[in-house]
mmCIF file of C-alpha atoms and ligand atoms in Angstrom:
data_model
loop_
_atom_site.group_PDB
_atom_site.id
_atom_site.type_symbol
_atom_site.label_atom_id
_atom_site.label_comp_id
_atom_site.label_asym_id
_atom_site.label_seq_id
_atom_site.Cartn_x
_atom_site.Cartn_y
_atom_site.Cartn_z
ATOM 1 C CA UNK A 1 123.635 106.507 56.825
ATOM 2 C CA UNK A 2 121.523 105.294 53.932
ATOM 3 C CA UNK A 3 118.973 102.489 53.768
ATOM 4 C CA UNK A 4 116.993 100.648 51.103
ATOM 5 C CA UNK A 5 114.661 103.654 51.118
ATOM 6 C CA UNK A 6 117.249 105.412 48.924
ATOM 7 C CA UNK A 7 120.543 103.944 47.719
ATOM 8 C CA UNK A 8 121.627 101.856 50.694
ATOM 9 C CA UNK A 9 121.438 98.061 50.609
ATOM 10 C CA UNK A 10 120.083 97.436 54.124
ATOM 11 C CA UNK A 11 116.682 97.802 55.788
ATOM 12 C CA UNK A 12 116.334 100.477 58.507
ATOM 13 C CA UNK A 13 116.099 97.856 61.267
ATOM 14 C CA UNK A 14 119.285 96.136 60.055
ATOM 15 C CA UNK A 15 121.162 99.461 60.020
ATOM 16 C CA UNK A 16 120.162 100.107 63.637
ATOM 17 C CA UNK A 17 121.156 96.611 64.720
ATOM 18 C CA UNK A 18 124.528 96.936 62.994
ATOM 19 C CA UNK A 19 125.081 100.368 64.568
ATOM 20 C CA UNK A 20 124.416 98.888 67.972
ATOM 21 C CA UNK A 21 126.885 96.048 67.348
ATOM 22 C CA UNK A 22 129.436 98.624 66.189
ATOM 23 C CA UNK A 23 129.104 100.303 69.591
ATOM 24 C CA UNK A 24 127.418 103.496 68.396
ATOM 25 C CA UNK A 25 124.992 105.191 70.768
ATOM 26 C CA UNK A 26 123.477 107.647 68.304
ATOM 27 C CA UNK A 27 123.088 107.584 64.515
ATOM 28 C CA UNK A 28 121.138 109.445 61.858
ATOM 29 C CA UNK A 29 119.415 108.034 58.791
ATOM 30 C CA UNK A 30 119.998 110.515 55.948
ATOM 31 C CA UNK A 31 118.436 108.947 52.875
ATOM 32 C CA UNK A 32 118.299 110.905 49.617
ATOM 33 C CA UNK A 33 114.959 112.706 49.207
ATOM 34 C CA UNK A 34 113.015 110.468 51.597
ATOM 35 C CA UNK A 35 112.443 110.191 55.331
ATOM 36 C CA UNK A 36 110.589 106.895 54.864
ATOM 37 C CA UNK A 37 113.086 104.875 56.919
ATOM 38 C CA UNK A 38 113.342 107.169 59.924
ATOM 39 C CA UNK A 39 110.308 106.049 61.952
ATOM 40 C CA UNK A 40 111.126 102.380 61.447
ATOM 41 C CA UNK A 41 114.726 102.981 62.487
ATOM 42 C CA UNK A 42 113.573 104.939 65.528
ATOM 43 C CA UNK A 43 111.243 102.125 66.570
ATOM 44 C CA UNK A 44 114.083 99.603 66.225
ATOM 45 C CA UNK A 45 116.404 101.956 68.114
ATOM 46 C CA UNK A 46 114.115 101.808 71.149
ATOM 47 C CA UNK A 47 114.582 98.032 71.195
ATOM 48 C CA UNK A 48 118.363 98.321 70.880
ATOM 49 C CA UNK A 49 118.713 101.223 73.305
ATOM 50 C CA UNK A 50 120.290 103.705 70.930
ATOM 51 C CA UNK A 51 119.108 107.010 69.418
ATOM 52 C CA UNK A 52 118.194 107.689 65.784
ATOM 53 C CA UNK A 53 118.117 111.362 64.807
ATOM 54 C CA UNK A 54 115.788 112.200 61.920
ATOM 55 C CA UNK A 55 117.724 113.168 58.826
ATOM 56 C CA UNK A 56 117.717 113.786 55.093
ATOM 57 C CA UNK A 57 120.241 114.341 52.305
ATOM 58 C CA UNK A 58 118.990 116.854 49.750
ATOM 59 C CA UNK A 59 120.602 117.585 46.402
ATOM 60 C CA UNK A 60 121.139 121.126 45.261
ATOM 61 C CA UNK A 61 122.897 122.511 42.258
ATOM 62 C CA UNK A 62 125.270 125.389 41.497
ATOM 63 C CA UNK A 63 126.388 125.834 37.869
ATOM 64 C CA UNK A 64 125.837 122.148 37.136
ATOM 65 C CA UNK A 65 127.655 120.971 40.272
ATOM 66 C CA UNK A 66 125.782 118.690 42.670
ATOM 67 C CA UNK A 67 125.921 120.041 46.239
ATOM 68 C CA UNK A 68 124.523 117.797 48.989
ATOM 69 C CA UNK A 69 122.867 119.400 52.000
ATOM 70 C CA UNK A 70 122.118 117.273 55.056
ATOM 71 C CA UNK A 71 119.255 118.075 57.409
ATOM 72 C CA UNK A 72 119.170 116.885 61.042
ATOM 73 C CA UNK A 73 116.497 117.018 63.782
ATOM 74 C CA UNK A 74 113.668 117.485 61.288
ATOM 75 C CA UNK A 75 109.967 117.438 62.025
ATOM 76 C CA UNK A 76 108.888 114.290 60.171
ATOM 77 C CA UNK A 77 105.366 115.658 59.783
ATOM 78 C CA UNK A 78 106.363 119.025 58.274
ATOM 79 C CA UNK A 79 103.911 119.503 55.397
ATOM 80 C CA UNK A 80 106.119 121.508 53.041
ATOM 81 C CA UNK A 81 109.077 119.155 53.445
ATOM 82 C CA UNK A 82 106.850 116.123 52.827
ATOM 83 C CA UNK A 83 105.349 117.735 49.730
ATOM 84 C CA UNK A 84 108.728 118.750 48.307
ATOM 85 C CA UNK A 85 110.237 115.300 48.893
ATOM 86 C CA UNK A 86 107.324 113.778 47.009
ATOM 87 C CA UNK A 87 108.011 116.156 44.098
ATOM 88 C CA UNK A 88 111.747 115.346 44.128
ATOM 89 C CA UNK A 89 111.034 111.616 44.027
ATOM 90 C CA UNK A 90 108.628 112.046 41.095
ATOM 91 C CA UNK A 91 111.316 113.948 39.200
ATOM 92 C CA UNK A 92 113.798 111.150 39.948
ATOM 93 C CA UNK A 93 111.519 108.723 38.084
ATOM 94 C CA UNK A 94 111.231 110.853 34.936
ATOM 95 C CA UNK A 95 114.967 111.529 35.046
ATOM 96 C CA UNK A 96 115.813 107.813 35.057
ATOM 97 C CA UNK A 97 113.409 107.302 32.136
ATOM 98 C CA UNK A 98 115.241 110.094 30.266
ATOM 99 C CA UNK A 99 118.620 108.510 30.983
ATOM 100 C CA UNK A 100 117.354 105.174 29.633
ATOM 101 C CA UNK A 101 116.400 107.000 26.415
ATOM 102 C CA UNK A 102 119.838 108.635 26.236
ATOM 103 C CA UNK A 103 121.531 105.274 26.739
ATOM 104 C CA UNK A 104 119.428 103.825 23.897
ATOM 105 C CA UNK A 105 120.969 106.417 21.563
ATOM 106 C CA UNK A 106 124.354 104.973 22.549
ATOM 107 C CA UNK A 107 123.236 101.462 21.586
ATOM 108 C CA UNK A 108 122.195 100.246 25.026
ATOM 109 C CA UNK A 109 118.839 98.960 23.907
ATOM 110 C CA UNK A 110 117.975 96.226 26.404
ATOM 111 C CA UNK A 111 117.385 98.339 29.497
ATOM 112 C CA UNK A 112 113.821 98.935 30.661
ATOM 113 C CA UNK A 113 112.467 101.069 33.466
ATOM 114 C CA UNK A 114 111.405 97.864 35.213
ATOM 115 C CA UNK A 115 115.037 96.643 35.176
ATOM 116 C CA UNK A 116 116.053 99.718 37.169
ATOM 117 C CA UNK A 117 113.085 99.453 39.521
ATOM 118 C CA UNK A 118 114.079 95.857 40.196
ATOM 119 C CA UNK A 119 117.365 97.136 41.649
ATOM 120 C CA UNK A 120 115.612 99.374 44.137
ATOM 121 C CA UNK A 121 113.225 98.757 46.980
ATOM 122 C CA UNK A 122 112.578 102.460 47.355
ATOM 123 C CA UNK A 123 110.699 105.227 45.632
ATOM 124 C CA UNK A 124 113.808 107.425 45.492
ATOM 125 C CA UNK A 125 115.348 105.993 42.327
ATOM 126 C CA UNK A 126 118.898 107.074 41.654
ATOM 127 C CA UNK A 127 121.904 106.511 39.463
ATOM 128 C CA UNK A 128 123.283 103.729 41.709
ATOM 129 C CA UNK A 129 120.192 101.668 40.785
ATOM 130 C CA UNK A 130 120.726 102.418 37.100
ATOM 131 C CA UNK A 131 124.404 101.464 37.507
ATOM 132 C CA UNK A 132 123.403 98.134 39.074
ATOM 133 C CA UNK A 133 121.113 97.395 36.120
ATOM 134 C CA UNK A 134 123.882 98.274 33.638
ATOM 135 C CA UNK A 135 126.194 95.837 35.437
ATOM 136 C CA UNK A 136 123.551 93.122 35.480
ATOM 137 C CA UNK A 137 123.024 93.498 31.715
ATOM 138 C CA UNK A 138 126.760 93.243 31.119
ATOM 139 C CA UNK A 139 127.408 96.819 29.973
ATOM 140 C CA UNK A 140 129.843 97.453 32.819
ATOM 141 C CA UNK A 141 131.853 95.201 35.102
ATOM 142 C CA UNK A 142 131.021 97.200 38.209
ATOM 143 C CA UNK A 143 129.169 100.255 39.407
ATOM 144 C CA UNK A 144 132.237 102.548 39.220
ATOM 145 C CA UNK A 145 132.724 101.615 35.585
ATOM 146 C CA UNK A 146 129.033 102.227 34.842
ATOM 147 C CA UNK A 147 129.408 105.771 36.234
ATOM 148 C CA UNK A 148 132.682 106.277 34.431
ATOM 149 C CA UNK A 149 131.461 105.130 31.026
ATOM 150 C CA UNK A 150 127.777 106.016 30.996
ATOM 151 C CA UNK A 151 126.104 107.945 33.796
ATOM 152 C CA UNK A 152 128.730 110.095 35.526
ATOM 153 C CA UNK A 153 128.159 113.864 35.667
ATOM 154 C CA UNK A 154 130.178 114.427 32.491
ATOM 155 C CA UNK A 155 128.726 111.552 30.432
ATOM 156 C CA UNK A 156 126.335 112.211 27.566
ATOM 157 C CA UNK A 157 123.533 110.084 29.046
ATOM 158 C CA UNK A 158 123.605 112.040 32.310
ATOM 159 C CA UNK A 159 120.508 113.992 33.238
ATOM 160 C CA UNK A 160 120.636 116.350 36.225
ATOM 161 C CA UNK A 161 118.143 115.995 39.065
ATOM 162 C CA UNK A 162 115.505 118.519 40.095
ATOM 163 C CA UNK A 163 117.038 121.969 40.068
ATOM 164 C CA UNK A 164 117.167 123.422 43.544
ATOM 165 C CA UNK A 165 119.624 125.986 44.849
ATOM 166 C CA UNK A 166 121.504 125.378 48.113
ATOM 167 C CA UNK A 167 119.621 128.386 49.491
ATOM 168 C CA UNK A 168 116.282 126.659 48.796
ATOM 169 C CA UNK A 169 117.476 123.357 50.269
ATOM 170 C CA UNK A 170 118.733 125.104 53.418
ATOM 171 C CA UNK A 171 115.467 127.033 53.788
ATOM 172 C CA UNK A 172 113.421 123.840 53.353
ATOM 173 C CA UNK A 173 115.368 122.109 56.119
ATOM 174 C CA UNK A 174 115.183 125.090 58.473
ATOM 175 C CA UNK A 175 111.457 125.621 58.085
ATOM 176 C CA UNK A 176 111.056 121.949 59.099
ATOM 177 C CA UNK A 177 112.952 122.661 62.325
ATOM 178 C CA UNK A 178 116.194 121.087 61.130
ATOM 179 C CA UNK A 179 119.821 122.128 61.071
ATOM 180 C CA UNK A 180 121.263 122.330 57.534
ATOM 181 C CA UNK A 181 124.763 120.887 57.144
ATOM 182 C CA UNK A 182 127.043 120.888 54.109
ATOM 183 C CA UNK A 183 127.752 117.217 53.303
ATOM 184 C CA UNK A 184 131.233 115.853 52.528
ATOM 185 C CA UNK A 185 132.853 119.190 51.534
ATOM 186 C CA UNK A 186 136.089 117.472 50.491
ATOM 187 C CA UNK A 187 134.175 115.414 47.942
ATOM 188 C CA UNK A 188 132.089 118.348 46.715
ATOM 189 C CA UNK A 189 135.171 120.547 46.435
ATOM 190 C CA UNK A 190 133.383 123.904 46.316
ATOM 191 C CA UNK A 191 134.741 125.538 49.466
ATOM 192 C CA UNK A 192 134.553 128.982 47.902
ATOM 193 C CA UNK A 193 130.740 128.754 48.184
ATOM 194 C CA UNK A 194 130.639 127.987 51.911
ATOM 195 C CA UNK A 195 130.480 131.663 52.992
ATOM 196 C CA UNK A 196 127.411 132.211 50.799
ATOM 197 C CA UNK A 197 125.708 129.142 52.326
ATOM 198 C CA UNK A 198 126.429 130.474 55.821
ATOM 199 C CA UNK A 199 124.743 133.760 54.835
ATOM 200 C CA UNK A 200 121.518 131.880 54.054
ATOM 201 C CA UNK A 201 121.439 129.772 57.215
ATOM 202 C CA UNK A 202 123.846 126.851 56.927
ATOM 203 C CA UNK A 203 124.354 125.546 60.460
ATOM 204 C CA UNK A 204 126.973 122.843 60.177
ATOM 205 C CA UNK A 205 129.854 121.322 58.238
ATOM 206 C CA UNK A 206 130.465 117.579 57.795
ATOM 207 C CA UNK A 207 134.084 117.699 58.916
ATOM 208 C CA UNK A 208 134.503 114.005 59.797
ATOM 209 C CA UNK A 209 134.095 111.749 56.806
ATOM 210 C CA UNK A 210 135.543 108.317 55.934
ATOM 211 C CA UNK A 211 138.789 108.042 54.000
ATOM 212 C CA UNK A 212 139.641 111.681 54.532
ATOM 213 C CA UNK A 213 143.291 112.566 55.328
ATOM 214 C CA UNK A 214 143.973 114.112 58.757
ATOM 215 C CA UNK A 215 145.281 117.315 57.186
ATOM 216 C CA UNK A 216 142.001 117.803 55.326
ATOM 217 C CA UNK A 217 140.026 117.204 58.515
ATOM 218 C CA UNK A 218 142.152 119.840 60.272
ATOM 219 C CA UNK A 219 141.462 122.271 57.454
ATOM 220 C CA UNK A 220 137.684 121.770 57.690
ATOM 221 C CA UNK A 221 137.784 122.049 61.477
ATOM 222 C CA UNK A 222 139.332 125.458 60.885
ATOM 223 C CA UNK A 223 136.657 126.445 58.376
ATOM 224 C CA UNK A 224 133.903 125.335 60.774
ATOM 225 C CA UNK A 225 135.418 127.506 63.540
ATOM 226 C CA UNK A 226 135.801 130.456 61.186
ATOM 227 C CA UNK A 227 132.128 130.365 60.177
ATOM 228 C CA UNK A 228 130.824 129.230 63.604
ATOM 229 C CA UNK A 229 129.400 126.051 62.073
ATOM 230 C CA UNK A 230 128.649 122.960 64.143
ATOM 231 C CA UNK A 231 131.001 120.112 63.213
ATOM 232 C CA UNK A 232 129.313 116.871 62.200
ATOM 233 C CA UNK A 233 130.463 113.559 60.819
ATOM 234 C CA UNK A 234 129.594 109.995 60.041
ATOM 235 C CA UNK A 235 130.270 106.946 57.944
ATOM 236 C CA UNK A 236 127.937 107.722 54.998
ATOM 237 C CA UNK A 237 127.386 103.961 54.993
ATOM 238 C CA UNK A 238 125.402 102.568 52.047
ATOM 239 C CA UNK A 239 125.759 98.892 53.004
ATOM 240 C CA UNK A 240 126.964 96.658 50.182
ATOM 241 C CA UNK A 241 126.583 99.503 47.660
ATOM 242 C CA UNK A 242 129.649 101.361 48.927
ATOM 243 C CA UNK A 243 132.436 99.080 49.983
ATOM 244 C CA UNK A 244 134.948 101.759 51.038
ATOM 245 C CA UNK A 245 132.896 102.626 54.111
ATOM 246 C CA UNK A 246 130.676 100.878 56.639
ATOM 247 C CA UNK A 247 128.657 101.552 59.765
ATOM 248 C CA UNK A 248 131.025 102.679 62.496
ATOM 249 C CA UNK A 249 133.918 103.459 60.153
ATOM 250 C CA UNK A 250 133.767 107.147 61.102
ATOM 251 C CA UNK A 251 132.779 107.972 64.677
ATOM 252 C CA UNK A 252 132.379 111.320 66.346
ATOM 253 C CA UNK A 253 132.169 112.143 70.046
ATOM 254 C CA UNK A 254 128.690 112.515 71.617
ATOM 255 C CA UNK A 255 129.589 116.105 72.398
ATOM 256 C CA UNK A 256 129.214 117.027 68.693
ATOM 257 C CA UNK A 257 125.756 115.455 68.628
ATOM 258 C CA UNK A 258 124.783 117.549 71.635
ATOM 259 C CA UNK A 259 126.097 120.707 69.976
ATOM 260 C CA UNK A 260 123.972 119.933 66.920
ATOM 261 C CA UNK A 261 120.929 119.227 69.098
ATOM 262 C CA UNK A 262 121.450 122.497 70.966
ATOM 263 C CA UNK A 263 121.727 124.371 67.674
ATOM 264 C CA UNK A 264 118.434 122.877 66.478
ATOM 265 C CA UNK A 265 116.765 124.381 69.547
ATOM 266 C CA UNK A 266 118.176 127.907 69.234
ATOM 267 C CA UNK A 267 115.373 130.411 68.519
ATOM 268 C CA UNK A 268 117.497 132.423 66.049
ATOM 269 C CA UNK A 269 118.008 129.218 64.097
ATOM 270 C CA UNK A 270 114.474 129.509 62.681
ATOM 271 C CA UNK A 271 114.548 133.221 61.782
HETATM 272 P P1 LIG B 301 121.900 110.482 42.035
HETATM 273 O O1 LIG B 301 121.408 111.097 43.325
HETATM 274 O O2 LIG B 301 120.865 109.634 41.393
HETATM 275 O O3 LIG B 301 122.516 111.500 41.102
HETATM 276 O O4 LIG B 301 123.090 109.499 42.462
HETATM 277 C C1 LIG B 301 124.141 110.006 43.211
HETATM 278 C C2 LIG B 301 124.787 108.880 43.968
HETATM 279 O O5 LIG B 301 125.511 108.071 43.048
HETATM 280 C C3 LIG B 301 125.833 109.362 44.953
HETATM 281 O O6 LIG B 301 125.268 109.624 46.229
HETATM 282 C C4 LIG B 301 126.815 108.218 45.008
HETATM 283 O O7 LIG B 301 126.356 107.242 45.955
HETATM 284 C C5 LIG B 301 126.710 107.601 43.638
HETATM 285 N N1 LIG B 301 127.817 108.044 42.761
HETATM 286 C C6 LIG B 301 128.027 109.268 42.241
HETATM 287 N N2 LIG B 301 129.123 109.292 41.449
HETATM 288 C C7 LIG B 301 129.616 108.025 41.452
HETATM 289 C C8 LIG B 301 130.722 107.385 40.835
HETATM 290 N N3 LIG B 301 131.538 108.051 40.013
HETATM 291 N N4 LIG B 301 130.911 106.072 41.054
HETATM 292 C C9 LIG B 301 130.062 105.382 41.878
HETATM 293 N N5 LIG B 301 129.009 105.915 42.507
HETATM 294 C C10 LIG B 301 128.782 107.222 42.305
HETATM 295 ZN ZN1 LIG B 302 126.092 112.852 49.445
#
């Protein structure tokens, strides 16, 4: 789940409260390029009597395609991970500034960096914040249209994020004690790469994802078994910023959480 620390609309405490009301006993906060919300969510979780697993969603790239790698059970104090996340967030700032420049060339001349910052309460600026500013200034009627017309992967104003290979993202997660999981494979649609990710230490596959047909879930369950990957899942809730999912929309049995926890403790996992 995402919070205001990246591109979610809700504070960490509110996410935990909502999760509790939705009847969940364990959640993970997986913000993009920041673990800033995790401690706050964990403190709130003590009050509500649920568990919050530390998490992250890292972006990697293969031939221009964005591949998201989730990390679970991370050491929040890991120095290299903290340093890298800081670097990624800095790059996000310069990237948004570059996209503003590109949009200017298309005639969108009333968008300032401050307008985008005003849409975000976090230091992990992303395209959803830029989309919100474009909507506010009347250049698009909604966020989907802003992506479609201006800032989607194939649009001329688009600027890719920091360049990191999946191998690097997986290694970064593992050296911080975490299990690396391929996020929403049906959305990413690069199944042919999964074997190569397994070779470099991928530990799990996000099999259970909102709005995914049963047949597709069955297919990914099969792939997870084939590669001995731990099956994970969740709602990928972003609060008001993503209306086709919400906290509790996708639930998984506690047994999967325990399998993931057990994997994070395996000695060979770190080699
Ligand atoms: P960024 O990390 O800044 O490249 O932003 C990626 C985020 O933008 C994704 O995690 C989605 O939440 C959102 N996103 C990507 N593509 C679209 C789209 N076509 N329409 C709406 N939101 C999108
Ligand atoms: Zn993602």
